[in-house]
Amino acid sequence: QVRLVESGGGSVQTGGSVRLSCSVSAYTYTPYCMGWFRQAPGKEREGIAIIDHNGHVWPVDSVKGRFTASADSVQKTAVDTIETTLYLQMDSVKPEDTAMYYCTTMTQGESGGYCYRDSLGVIGSWGQGTQVTVSS
């Protein structure tokens, strides 16, 4: 079981910055891939960045140089229980970045052993999301 809770969204002006956080807690669950995806009304889901099990980050081209995804080291807090926090630093935001942002994790079994950005929001688990609205 895994629980993900996003925070940090809100309204921001074009060119501004916002930092999203995602608290991850899990019982008898090992995250293999972690990342962020977004969903805007009338648009397709878009994988923003995926962090693989080696800590490598693979962002989508539309956010390269503007968004930075990162994660704290996974900490074992109790028997069969782990915690970590994901971050998405969003700089130089644009109106087209307006969307609901979700953090997500996948186990190795769910991912098939590969961390593909296109899998974000399709397989695995995700939170309730946090809204980011960019005004011009």
CSV table of C-alpha atoms in Angstrom, one decimal:
chain,number,residue,atom,x,y,z
A,1,GLN,CA,0.0,0.0,0.0
A,2,VAL,CA,1.2,3.5,-0.8
A,3,ARG,CA,-0.1,6.9,0.0
A,4,LEU,CA,0.8,10.0,-1.9
A,5,VAL,CA,-0.2,13.6,-0.9
A,6,GLU,CA,0.6,16.5,-3.1
A,7,SER,CA,0.9,20.1,-1.9
A,8,GLY,CA,2.2,23.5,-2.9
A,9,GLY,CA,0.0,24.3,-5.8
A,10,GLY,CA,-1.8,27.7,-6.3
A,11,SER,CA,-1.9,30.7,-8.6
A,12,VAL,CA,1.3,32.1,-10.0
A,13,GLN,CA,2.0,34.7,-12.7
A,14,THR,CA,3.7,34.0,-16.0
A,15,GLY,CA,7.4,33.8,-15.4
A,16,GLY,CA,7.1,33.1,-11.8
A,17,SER,CA,8.0,30.0,-9.7
A,18,VAL,CA,6.2,27.4,-7.7
A,19,ARG,CA,7.4,24.3,-5.8
A,20,LEU,CA,5.3,21.3,-5.5
A,21,SER,CA,5.9,18.6,-2.8
A,22,CYS,CA,4.6,15.1,-2.5
A,23,SER,CA,4.7,13.1,0.7
A,24,VAL,CA,5.0,9.4,0.0
A,25,SER,CA,4.4,6.7,2.7
A,26,ALA,CA,4.2,3.1,1.9
A,27,TYR,CA,3.8,-0.3,3.6
A,28,THR,CA,5.2,-3.4,2.1
A,29,TYR,CA,5.8,-1.4,-1.1
A,30,THR,CA,9.0,-0.4,-2.8
A,31,PRO,CA,8.9,2.4,-5.3
A,32,TYR,CA,10.9,1.6,-8.4
A,33,CYS,CA,9.9,4.6,-10.6
A,34,MET,CA,8.6,7.9,-9.3
A,35,GLY,CA,7.5,11.1,-11.0
A,36,TRP,CA,5.0,13.7,-11.9
A,37,PHE,CA,2.3,14.0,-14.6
A,38,ARG,CA,-0.3,16.7,-15.3
A,39,GLN,CA,-3.7,16.9,-16.6
A,40,ALA,CA,-5.3,20.0,-18.0
A,41,PRO,CA,-9.0,20.3,-19.0
A,42,GLY,CA,-9.5,19.3,-22.6
A,43,LYS,CA,-5.9,18.1,-22.9
A,44,GLU,CA,-4.2,14.7,-22.8
A,45,ARG,CA,-2.4,13.6,-19.7
A,46,GLU,CA,1.3,14.5,-19.9
A,47,GLY,CA,4.2,12.9,-18.1
A,48,ILE,CA,6.4,15.7,-16.8
A,49,ALA,CA,9.4,13.9,-15.4
A,50,ILE,CA,10.2,10.4,-14.2
A,51,ILE,CA,12.9,9.4,-11.7
A,52,ASP,CA,14.2,5.9,-12.1
A,53,HIS,CA,15.4,3.5,-9.4
A,54,ASN,CA,19.0,4.8,-9.9
A,55,GLY,CA,17.9,8.4,-9.3
A,56,HIS,CA,18.2,9.5,-12.9
A,57,VAL,CA,15.6,12.1,-13.9
A,58,TRP,CA,14.1,12.1,-17.4
A,59,PRO,CA,12.0,15.3,-18.0
A,60,VAL,CA,9.7,15.9,-21.0
A,61,ASP,CA,11.0,18.3,-23.6
A,62,SER,CA,8.3,20.9,-22.9
A,63,VAL,CA,9.7,21.5,-19.4
A,64,LYS,CA,13.4,21.0,-19.8
A,65,GLY,CA,15.4,23.9,-18.4
A,66,ARG,CA,12.3,25.2,-16.5
A,67,PHE,CA,11.1,22.3,-14.2
A,68,THR,CA,13.3,20.3,-11.9
A,69,ALA,CA,12.1,17.0,-10.4
A,70,SER,CA,13.9,15.5,-7.4
A,71,ALA,CA,13.3,13.1,-4.5
A,72,ASP,CA,14.7,12.6,-1.1
A,73,SER,CA,16.3,9.3,-0.3
A,74,VAL,CA,13.8,6.7,0.7
A,75,GLN,CA,13.8,6.2,4.5
A,76,LYS,CA,12.7,3.1,6.3
A,77,THR,CA,10.7,4.4,9.2
A,78,ALA,CA,9.3,1.2,10.6
A,79,VAL,CA,9.1,-2.5,9.8
A,80,ASP,CA,8.0,-2.8,6.1
A,81,THR,CA,7.3,1.0,6.0
A,82,ILE,CA,9.1,3.6,4.0
A,83,GLU,CA,8.8,7.3,3.4
A,84,THR,CA,10.1,9.8,1.0
A,85,THR,CA,9.2,13.2,-0.5
A,86,LEU,CA,9.1,14.1,-4.2
A,87,TYR,CA,9.6,17.7,-5.4
A,88,LEU,CA,8.8,19.6,-8.6
A,89,GLN,CA,10.4,23.0,-8.8
A,90,MET,CA,8.6,24.9,-11.5
A,91,ASP,CA,10.4,28.1,-12.8
A,92,SER,CA,9.6,30.4,-15.7
A,93,VAL,CA,6.0,29.1,-15.7
A,94,LYS,CA,3.8,29.7,-18.7
A,95,PRO,CA,0.0,29.8,-19.0
A,96,GLU,CA,0.1,26.5,-20.8
A,97,ASP,CA,1.5,25.0,-17.6
A,98,THR,CA,-1.9,25.4,-16.0
A,99,ALA,CA,-3.1,22.0,-14.9
A,100,MET,CA,-3.7,19.6,-12.1
A,101,TYR,CA,-0.3,18.1,-11.1
A,102,TYR,CA,0.0,14.6,-9.7
A,103,CYS,CA,2.9,12.7,-8.2
A,104,THR,CA,3.1,9.0,-8.9
A,105,THR,CA,5.0,5.8,-8.0
A,106,MET,CA,5.3,2.4,-9.6
A,107,THR,CA,6.7,-0.8,-8.3
A,108,GLN,CA,9.2,-2.8,-10.4
A,109,GLY,CA,6.4,-5.3,-11.2
A,110,GLU,CA,4.1,-2.6,-12.3
A,111,SER,CA,6.7,-0.9,-14.5
A,112,GLY,CA,8.0,-4.2,-16.0
A,113,GLY,CA,11.5,-3.1,-15.0
A,114,TYR,CA,11.5,0.0,-17.1
A,115,CYS,CA,10.7,3.6,-16.1
A,116,TYR,CA,9.0,5.1,-19.1
A,117,ARG,CA,7.6,8.7,-18.8
A,118,ASP,CA,4.6,7.6,-20.9
A,119,SER,CA,3.6,5.3,-18.1
A,120,LEU,CA,3.1,8.1,-15.7
A,121,GLY,CA,-0.6,8.4,-14.8
A,122,VAL,CA,-1.4,5.1,-16.6
A,123,ILE,CA,0.1,2.5,-14.2
A,124,GLY,CA,1.1,2.7,-10.6
A,125,SER,CA,-0.4,4.9,-7.9
A,126,TRP,CA,-0.9,8.6,-7.6
A,127,GLY,CA,-2.3,11.2,-5.2
A,128,GLN,CA,-5.3,13.5,-5.4
A,129,GLY,CA,-3.3,16.2,-7.2
A,130,THR,CA,-2.6,19.8,-6.7
A,131,GLN,CA,-3.8,22.6,-9.0
A,132,VAL,CA,-1.4,25.1,-10.6
A,133,THR,CA,-2.9,28.0,-12.4
A,134,VAL,CA,-0.6,30.4,-14.3
A,135,SER,CA,-2.0,33.8,-15.2
A,136,SER,CA,-0.7,36.0,-18.0
